[in-house]
Structure formats: C-alpha cells, structure tokens
Short mmCIF file of C-alpha atoms (C1' of nucleotides) in Angstrom, two decimals:
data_model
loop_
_atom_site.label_atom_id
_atom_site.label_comp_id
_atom_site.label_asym_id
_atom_site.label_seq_id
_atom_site.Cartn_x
_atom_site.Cartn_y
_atom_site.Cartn_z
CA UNK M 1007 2.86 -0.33 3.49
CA UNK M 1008 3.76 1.99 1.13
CA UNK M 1009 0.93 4.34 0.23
CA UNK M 1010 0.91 7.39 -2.09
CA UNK M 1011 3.61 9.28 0.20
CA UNK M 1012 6.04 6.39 0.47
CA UNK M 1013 5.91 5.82 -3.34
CA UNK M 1014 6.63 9.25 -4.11
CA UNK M 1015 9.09 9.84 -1.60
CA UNK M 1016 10.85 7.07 -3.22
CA UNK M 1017 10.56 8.23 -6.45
CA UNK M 1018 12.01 11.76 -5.46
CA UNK M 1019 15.00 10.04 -3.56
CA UNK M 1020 15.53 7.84 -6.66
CA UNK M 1021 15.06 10.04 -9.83
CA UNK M 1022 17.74 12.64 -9.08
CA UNK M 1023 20.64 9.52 -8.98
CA UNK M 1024 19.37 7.83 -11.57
CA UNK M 1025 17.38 9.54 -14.66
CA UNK M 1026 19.99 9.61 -17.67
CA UNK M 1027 22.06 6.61 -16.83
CA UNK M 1028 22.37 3.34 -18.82
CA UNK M 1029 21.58 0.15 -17.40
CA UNK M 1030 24.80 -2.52 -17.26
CA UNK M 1031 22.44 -5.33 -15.51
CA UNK M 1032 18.92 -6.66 -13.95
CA UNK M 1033 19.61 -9.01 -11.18
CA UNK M 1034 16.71 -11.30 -10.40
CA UNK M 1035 17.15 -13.20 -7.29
CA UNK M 1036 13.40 -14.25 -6.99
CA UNK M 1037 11.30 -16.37 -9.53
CA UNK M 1038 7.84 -14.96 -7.90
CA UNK M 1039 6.79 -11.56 -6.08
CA UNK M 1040 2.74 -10.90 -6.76
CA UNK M 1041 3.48 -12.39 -9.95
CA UNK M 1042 6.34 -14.30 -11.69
CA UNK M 1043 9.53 -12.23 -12.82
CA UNK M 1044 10.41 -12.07 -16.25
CA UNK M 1045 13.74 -14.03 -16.83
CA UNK M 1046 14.16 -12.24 -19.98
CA UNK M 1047 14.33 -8.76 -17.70
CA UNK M 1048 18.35 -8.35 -18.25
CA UNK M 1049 18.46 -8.87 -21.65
CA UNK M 1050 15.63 -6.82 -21.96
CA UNK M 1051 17.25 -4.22 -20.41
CA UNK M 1052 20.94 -3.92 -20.29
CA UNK M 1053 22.28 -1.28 -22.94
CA UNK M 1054 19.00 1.17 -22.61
CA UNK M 1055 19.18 4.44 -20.64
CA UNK M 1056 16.25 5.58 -18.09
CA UNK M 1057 14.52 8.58 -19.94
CA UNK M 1058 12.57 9.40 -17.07
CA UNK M 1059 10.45 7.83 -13.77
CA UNK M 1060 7.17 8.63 -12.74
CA UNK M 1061 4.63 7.76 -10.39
CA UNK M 1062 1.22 6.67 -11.29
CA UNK M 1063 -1.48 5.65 -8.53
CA UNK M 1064 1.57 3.51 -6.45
CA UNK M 1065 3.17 2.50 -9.20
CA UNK M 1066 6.84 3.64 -10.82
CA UNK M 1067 7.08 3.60 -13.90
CA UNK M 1068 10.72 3.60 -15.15
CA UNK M 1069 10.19 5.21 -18.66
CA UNK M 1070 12.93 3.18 -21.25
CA UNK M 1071 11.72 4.82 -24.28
CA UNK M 1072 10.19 1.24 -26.29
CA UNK M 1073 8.59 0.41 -23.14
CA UNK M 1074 8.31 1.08 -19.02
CA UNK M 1075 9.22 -1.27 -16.09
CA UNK M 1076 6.58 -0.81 -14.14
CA UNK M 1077 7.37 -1.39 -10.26
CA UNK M 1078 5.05 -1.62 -6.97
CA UNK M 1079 5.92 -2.01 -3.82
CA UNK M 1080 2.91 -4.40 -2.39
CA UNK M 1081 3.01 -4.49 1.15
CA UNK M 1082 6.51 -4.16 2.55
CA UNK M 1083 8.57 -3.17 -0.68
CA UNK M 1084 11.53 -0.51 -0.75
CA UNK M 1085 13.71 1.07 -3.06
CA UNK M 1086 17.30 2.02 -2.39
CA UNK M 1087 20.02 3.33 -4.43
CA UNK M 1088 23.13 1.98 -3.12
CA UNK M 1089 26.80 1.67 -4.52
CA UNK M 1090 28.13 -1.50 -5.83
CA UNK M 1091 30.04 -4.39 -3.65
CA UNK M 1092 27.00 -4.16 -1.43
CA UNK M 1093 25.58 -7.34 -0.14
CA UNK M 1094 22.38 -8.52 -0.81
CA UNK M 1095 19.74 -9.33 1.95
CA UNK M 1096 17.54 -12.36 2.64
CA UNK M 1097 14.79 -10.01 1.25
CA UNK M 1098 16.63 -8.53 -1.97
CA UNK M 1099 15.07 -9.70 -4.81
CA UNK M 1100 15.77 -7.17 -7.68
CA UNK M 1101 18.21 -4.88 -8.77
CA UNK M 1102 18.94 -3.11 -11.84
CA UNK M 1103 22.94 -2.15 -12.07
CA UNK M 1104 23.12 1.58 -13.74
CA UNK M 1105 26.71 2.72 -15.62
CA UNK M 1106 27.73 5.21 -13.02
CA UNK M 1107 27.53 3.01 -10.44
CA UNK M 1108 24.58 2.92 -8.73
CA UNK M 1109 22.10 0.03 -7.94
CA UNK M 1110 18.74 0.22 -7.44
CA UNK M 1111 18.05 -2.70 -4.78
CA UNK M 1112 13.90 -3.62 -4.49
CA UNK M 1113 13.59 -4.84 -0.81
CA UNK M 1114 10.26 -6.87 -0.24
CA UNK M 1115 9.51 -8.93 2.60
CA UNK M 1116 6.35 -10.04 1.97
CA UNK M 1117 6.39 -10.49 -1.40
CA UNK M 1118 3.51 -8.79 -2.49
CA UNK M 1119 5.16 -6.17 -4.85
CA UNK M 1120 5.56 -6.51 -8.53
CA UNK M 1121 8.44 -5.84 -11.56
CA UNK M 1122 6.57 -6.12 -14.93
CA UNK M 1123 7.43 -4.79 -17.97
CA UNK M 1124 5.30 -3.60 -20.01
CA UNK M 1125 5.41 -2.16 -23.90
CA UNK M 1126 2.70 0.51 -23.69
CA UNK M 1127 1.93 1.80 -20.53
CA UNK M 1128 -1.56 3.34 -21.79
CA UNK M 1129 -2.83 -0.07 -22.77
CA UNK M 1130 -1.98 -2.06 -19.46
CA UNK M 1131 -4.86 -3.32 -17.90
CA UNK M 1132 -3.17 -2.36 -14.39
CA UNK M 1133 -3.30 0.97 -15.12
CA UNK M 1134 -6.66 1.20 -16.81
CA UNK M 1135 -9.59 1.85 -14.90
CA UNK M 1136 -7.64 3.67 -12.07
CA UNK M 1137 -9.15 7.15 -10.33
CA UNK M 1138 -7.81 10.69 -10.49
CA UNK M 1139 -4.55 11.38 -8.31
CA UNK M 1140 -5.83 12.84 -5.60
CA UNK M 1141 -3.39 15.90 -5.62
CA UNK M 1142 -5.23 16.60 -9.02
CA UNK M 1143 -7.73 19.31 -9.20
CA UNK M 1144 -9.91 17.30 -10.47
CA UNK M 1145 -10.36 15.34 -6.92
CA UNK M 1146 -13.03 17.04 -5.32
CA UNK M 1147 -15.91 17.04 -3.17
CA UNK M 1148 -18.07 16.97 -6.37
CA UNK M 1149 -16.09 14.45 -7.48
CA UNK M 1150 -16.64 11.82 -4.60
CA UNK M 1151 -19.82 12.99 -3.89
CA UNK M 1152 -21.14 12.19 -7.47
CA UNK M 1153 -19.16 8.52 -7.72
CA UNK M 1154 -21.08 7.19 -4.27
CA UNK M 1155 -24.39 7.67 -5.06
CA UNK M 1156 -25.89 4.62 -4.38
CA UNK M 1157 -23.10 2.82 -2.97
CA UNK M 1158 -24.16 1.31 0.60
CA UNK M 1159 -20.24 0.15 0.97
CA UNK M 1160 -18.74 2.10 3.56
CA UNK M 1161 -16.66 5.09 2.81
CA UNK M 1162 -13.35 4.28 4.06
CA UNK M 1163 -13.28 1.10 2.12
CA UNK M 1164 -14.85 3.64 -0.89
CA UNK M 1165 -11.81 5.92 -0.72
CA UNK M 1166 -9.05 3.30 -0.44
CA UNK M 1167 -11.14 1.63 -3.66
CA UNK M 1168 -8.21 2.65 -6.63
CA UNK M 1169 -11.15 2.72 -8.90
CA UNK M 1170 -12.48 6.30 -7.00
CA UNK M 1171 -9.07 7.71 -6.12
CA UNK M 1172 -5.54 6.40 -6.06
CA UNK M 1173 -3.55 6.42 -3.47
CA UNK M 1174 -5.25 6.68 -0.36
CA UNK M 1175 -4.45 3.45 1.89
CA UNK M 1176 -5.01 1.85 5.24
CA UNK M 1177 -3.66 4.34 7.19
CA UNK M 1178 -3.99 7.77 5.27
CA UNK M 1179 -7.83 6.70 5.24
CA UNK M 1180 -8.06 6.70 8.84
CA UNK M 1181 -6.03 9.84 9.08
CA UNK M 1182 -8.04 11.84 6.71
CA UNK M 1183 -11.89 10.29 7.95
CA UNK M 1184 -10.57 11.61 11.44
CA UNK M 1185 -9.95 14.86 9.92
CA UNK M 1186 -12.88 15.28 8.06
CA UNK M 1187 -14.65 13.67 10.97
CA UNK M 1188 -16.67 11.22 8.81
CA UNK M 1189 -17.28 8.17 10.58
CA UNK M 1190 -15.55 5.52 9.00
CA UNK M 1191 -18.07 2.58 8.48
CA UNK M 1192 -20.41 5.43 7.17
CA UNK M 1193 -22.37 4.07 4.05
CA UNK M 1194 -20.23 6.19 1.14
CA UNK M 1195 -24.21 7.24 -0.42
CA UNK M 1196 -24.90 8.61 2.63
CA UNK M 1197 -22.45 11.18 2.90
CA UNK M 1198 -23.22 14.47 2.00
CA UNK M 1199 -21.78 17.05 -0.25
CA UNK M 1200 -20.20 19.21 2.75
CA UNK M 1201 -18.86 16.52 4.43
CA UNK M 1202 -17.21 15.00 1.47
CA UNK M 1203 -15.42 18.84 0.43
CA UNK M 1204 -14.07 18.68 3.71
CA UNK M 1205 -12.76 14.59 3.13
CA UNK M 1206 -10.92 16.04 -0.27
CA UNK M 1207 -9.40 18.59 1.39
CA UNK M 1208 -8.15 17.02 4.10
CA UNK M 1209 -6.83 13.94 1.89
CA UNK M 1210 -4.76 16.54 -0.14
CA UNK M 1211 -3.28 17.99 3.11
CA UNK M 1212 -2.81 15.03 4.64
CA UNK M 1213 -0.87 13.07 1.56
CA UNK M 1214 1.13 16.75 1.15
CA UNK M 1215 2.15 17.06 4.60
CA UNK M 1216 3.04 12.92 4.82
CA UNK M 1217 5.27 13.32 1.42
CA UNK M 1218 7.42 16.28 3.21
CA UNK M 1219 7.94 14.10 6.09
CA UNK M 1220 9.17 11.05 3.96
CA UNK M 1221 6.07 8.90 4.06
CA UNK M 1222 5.03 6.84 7.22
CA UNK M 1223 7.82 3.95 8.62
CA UNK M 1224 5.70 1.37 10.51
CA UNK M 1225 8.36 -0.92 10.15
CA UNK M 1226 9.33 -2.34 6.78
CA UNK M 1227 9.25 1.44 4.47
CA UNK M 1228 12.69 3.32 4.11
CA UNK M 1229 13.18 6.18 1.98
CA UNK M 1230 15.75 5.51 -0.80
CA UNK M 1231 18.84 6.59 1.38
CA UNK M 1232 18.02 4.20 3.79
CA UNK M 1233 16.24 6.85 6.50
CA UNK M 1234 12.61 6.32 7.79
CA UNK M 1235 10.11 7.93 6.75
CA UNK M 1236 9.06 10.16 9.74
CA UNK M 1237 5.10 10.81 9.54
CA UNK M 1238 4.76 8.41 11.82
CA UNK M 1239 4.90 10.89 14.60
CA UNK M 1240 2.21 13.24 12.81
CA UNK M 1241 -0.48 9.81 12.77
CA UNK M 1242 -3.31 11.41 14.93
CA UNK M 1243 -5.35 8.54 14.78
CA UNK M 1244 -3.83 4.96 13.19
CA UNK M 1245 -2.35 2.42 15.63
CA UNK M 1246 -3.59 4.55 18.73
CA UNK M 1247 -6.54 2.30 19.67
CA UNK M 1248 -7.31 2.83 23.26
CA UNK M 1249 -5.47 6.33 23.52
CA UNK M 1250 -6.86 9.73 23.79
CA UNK M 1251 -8.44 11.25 20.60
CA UNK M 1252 -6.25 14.59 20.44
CA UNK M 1253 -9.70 16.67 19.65
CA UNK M 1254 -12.08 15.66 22.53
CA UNK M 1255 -9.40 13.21 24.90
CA UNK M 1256 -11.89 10.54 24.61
CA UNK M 1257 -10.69 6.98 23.90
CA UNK M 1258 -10.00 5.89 19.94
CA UNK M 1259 -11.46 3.07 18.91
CA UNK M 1260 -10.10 0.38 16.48
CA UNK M 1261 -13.03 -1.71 14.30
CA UNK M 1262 -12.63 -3.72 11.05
CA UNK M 1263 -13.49 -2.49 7.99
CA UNK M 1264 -13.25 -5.05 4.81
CA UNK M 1265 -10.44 -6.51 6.36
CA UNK M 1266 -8.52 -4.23 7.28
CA UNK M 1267 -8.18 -2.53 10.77
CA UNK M 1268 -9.51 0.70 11.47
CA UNK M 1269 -9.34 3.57 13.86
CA UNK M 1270 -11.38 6.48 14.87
CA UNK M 1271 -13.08 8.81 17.61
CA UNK M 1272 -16.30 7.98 18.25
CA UNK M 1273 -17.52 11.36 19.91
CA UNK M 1274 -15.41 13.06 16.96
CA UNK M 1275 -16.52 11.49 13.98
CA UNK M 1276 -20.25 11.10 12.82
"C1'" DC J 1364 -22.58 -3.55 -11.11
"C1'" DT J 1365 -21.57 -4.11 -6.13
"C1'" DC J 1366 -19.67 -6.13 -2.24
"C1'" DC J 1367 -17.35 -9.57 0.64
"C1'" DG J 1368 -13.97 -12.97 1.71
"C1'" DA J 1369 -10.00 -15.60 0.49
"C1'" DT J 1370 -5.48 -15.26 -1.08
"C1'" DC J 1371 -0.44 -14.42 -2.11
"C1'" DC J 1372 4.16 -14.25 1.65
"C1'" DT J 1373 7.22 -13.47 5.70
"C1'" DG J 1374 7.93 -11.60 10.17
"C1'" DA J 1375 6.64 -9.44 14.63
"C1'" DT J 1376 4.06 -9.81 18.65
"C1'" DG J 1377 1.44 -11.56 22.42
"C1'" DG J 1378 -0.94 -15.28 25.09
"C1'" DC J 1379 -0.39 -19.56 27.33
"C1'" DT D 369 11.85 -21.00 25.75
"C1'" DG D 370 8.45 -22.83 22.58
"C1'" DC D 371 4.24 -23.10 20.17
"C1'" DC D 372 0.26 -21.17 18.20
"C1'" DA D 373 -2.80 -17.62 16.69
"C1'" DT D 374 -3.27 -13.11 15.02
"C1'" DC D 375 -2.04 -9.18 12.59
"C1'" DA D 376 0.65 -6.14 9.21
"C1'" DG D 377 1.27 -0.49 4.52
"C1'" DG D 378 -2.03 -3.91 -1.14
"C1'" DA D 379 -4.91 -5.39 -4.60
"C1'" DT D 380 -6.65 -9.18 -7.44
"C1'" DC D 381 -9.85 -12.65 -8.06
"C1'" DG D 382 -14.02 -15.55 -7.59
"C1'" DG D 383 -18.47 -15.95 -6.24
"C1'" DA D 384 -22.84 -14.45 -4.02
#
DNA sequence: CTCCGATCCTGATGGC
DNA sequence: TGCCATCAGGATCGGA
C-alpha cells in the first residue's frame, strides 16, 4: 500500500502532535512483522523525547537523539495518533505512549511492515544503496536515462526498483508511465532521453499532487486522523482494466509485470 | 551485475 | 452458504 504519498502524508499528520514529547511506553503486541520486534523496545525507549521524524525512501525515521526507530509500513501498515483508553484492534501491533497523551498506534494487516531500531541511521544496510527522492532535483531525465543503459528489464519494474528512485510503487508507476505515455513492459535501455524527461516530470507531479490529496486509500491506508486518503479518485489508469482510457476512450488494459499487476492504454502508450 | 520467482501474512472477492 | 483459488499498496532473498 503505502507508497511515497501515504508515508509522507503520515508523517505530516504525525509530526505536528508529536515532535518534542517524551515517550512513557512501547507496547508490543506482536513478536513478528517483516522481521522480529525487539522486546527490549520499551526499555529502550521510555524516558527519551522525539527530536524530530523524517521520511526517507518509505521509511520514518523517528530521530531519538542516540539512535532512530526506524518504521515502514509494508503492505497494509498505518499510523494513527489517537488518545489514550482507546482499544486496540485485531491488527494493532505497536504503539509508543508519548507524555501528553497521545499514542501512536501502527495498524498492519498483513504484516509486512517493520519497527527496528537502529543506532546510526547512515550505517544501516536498509538505507544504504537506496536512489535519490524523486522530489529531489537531482531526479531527472538524465538521471534515469544514464542508470538504464543496458538494462533489458522493463521500465516500470526499473522505476519501482528502490535502487534507481525511491518511492515510486505499484500504482504511482502505472499512473506516471500513462502520463508519460511509455509503455510499461518497455525494455528500461530502450527508452530514450525525451521520453524519460517527460517520465521525471510526470513522477514529480504525480507524487505532489497524490501527497495534497492524502495519498491513495485502496482499502487498508488511513491518514493519521483516521480519514482516507482521497487520490483514489484522481487514479487515471490503476484498477480501471477494461474501462475507457480518459485520453483516446479506448479500453485499458491490465498485464503482469514482475509480479505485480499492471495497467495501461495501449493506443496511448508506446 | 542482472533478472526472475518465491516468500512473508491476512483479508476481500469471485467462481462454482 | 461454503469452499477454493486468486489477488492485494512492498521488498528481501536465493538462484539461474
């Protein structure tokens, strides 16, 4: 689920409420999300005040001063801020209780999200080796257009790769392919220069426009106050297999793509 | 290196 | 209604 828009429209909806306070607990309520939980998290913890949180690729990092906790949200994780006395779900597996009040409740399905902490944020192998942010100046054209020369794998799988840019998922790939009106299952060393200014472009807009809306609810993402996230209604092209492309009214098509489902125009995109 | 497929987990959906 | 298969926003890992 959540994608570069959903993590930092969480982050913005979280920071505010919390950045300053000191936290009283860490709650585990699961031994295992994408990897095992740290019993030692509350004593690691309590008495140490959140400096600051930031985003990095889709991760947060929740900045403690000796160290980070570094949170992602896998495949159906959210973050709310909610006020004590209130139940947990089937699906609440972490909290972290802050002095004024709030908790910070991790909601996760699927189970596919993580809670690490880690000493040195620089030297973590999970956030080594990871692209430019794509709202960066240094994304470009250039940029991708240099990095897939020679690559035969296919360019939507090539821009959801971390390694090139961070960020872009399943479904702002589609989004910003259809935009660009690259062909999905394009070879990534075939595309050209042109084509790929107008795919760094269009990822920019289309990850700016997506983090005003609140990030894309499918079903599992809610913004931090519990509201959707409402770029669902913007999607031009993910999930409408079948339906009328909204450039030329002929039908979208939905392929697979390493795994992972894939929609497009073919009279659109080339 | 590069690329593909399997894998972790739970729930929703659709066919029969 | 039940049962079964398939699919779902991610990303790591192993092997070809």
């Amino acid at each position: 689920m959540p994608e570069l828009p959903e993590v930092e429209t969480t982050l913005r909806g979280i920071a505010p409420l919390l950045v300053g306070q000191t936290v009283e607990a860490a709650v585990l309520r699961t031994a295992k999300l994408r990897w095992p939980l740290d019993p030692q998290l509350d004593a690691l913890l309590v008495g140490k005040a959140l400096k600051d949180i930031r985003r990095r690729a889709k991760y947060l990092l929740f900045n403690f001063g000796d160290g980070c906790l570094l949170l992602h949200l896998g495949m159906s994780g959210s973050l709310r801020v909610l006020t004590r006395n209130t139940l947990p779900g089937k699906h609440d597996h972490f909290d972290l209780v802050f002095s004024g009040g709030q908790i910070m409740r991790l909601t996760d399905p699927r189970k596919f999200g993580a809670v690490l902490w880690i000493a040195d944020p620089d030297q973590h192998r999970l956030l080594l080796n990871l692209g430019p942010e794509p709202l960066e100046d240094v994304f470009s054209g250039a940029y991708l257009h240099q990095r897939s020369r020679g690559r035969r794998l296919a360019v939507k799988p090539f821009i959801m790769s971390q390694q090139i840019v961070v960020g872009v998922g399943n479904i702002y790939a589609s989004e910003a392919l259809f935009r660009a009106r690259i062909r999905p299952d394009r070879p990534a060393g075939g595309v050209g220069l042109k084509s790929y200014s107008r795919l760094a472009v269009v990822i920019k807009d289309v990850l700016r426009e997506a983090i005003a809306a609140g990030g894309t609810t499918l079903q599992d993402f809610q913004q931090s106050d519990g509201r959707p996230g409402y770029f669902k209604q913007e999607l031009q092209v993910y999930g409408r297999d079948g339906q009328a492309c909204p450039e030329c009214s002929g039908p979208i098509r939905s392929v697979r793509l390493g795994q992972r489902s894939t929609y497009f125009c073919t009279h659109c995109q080339r």
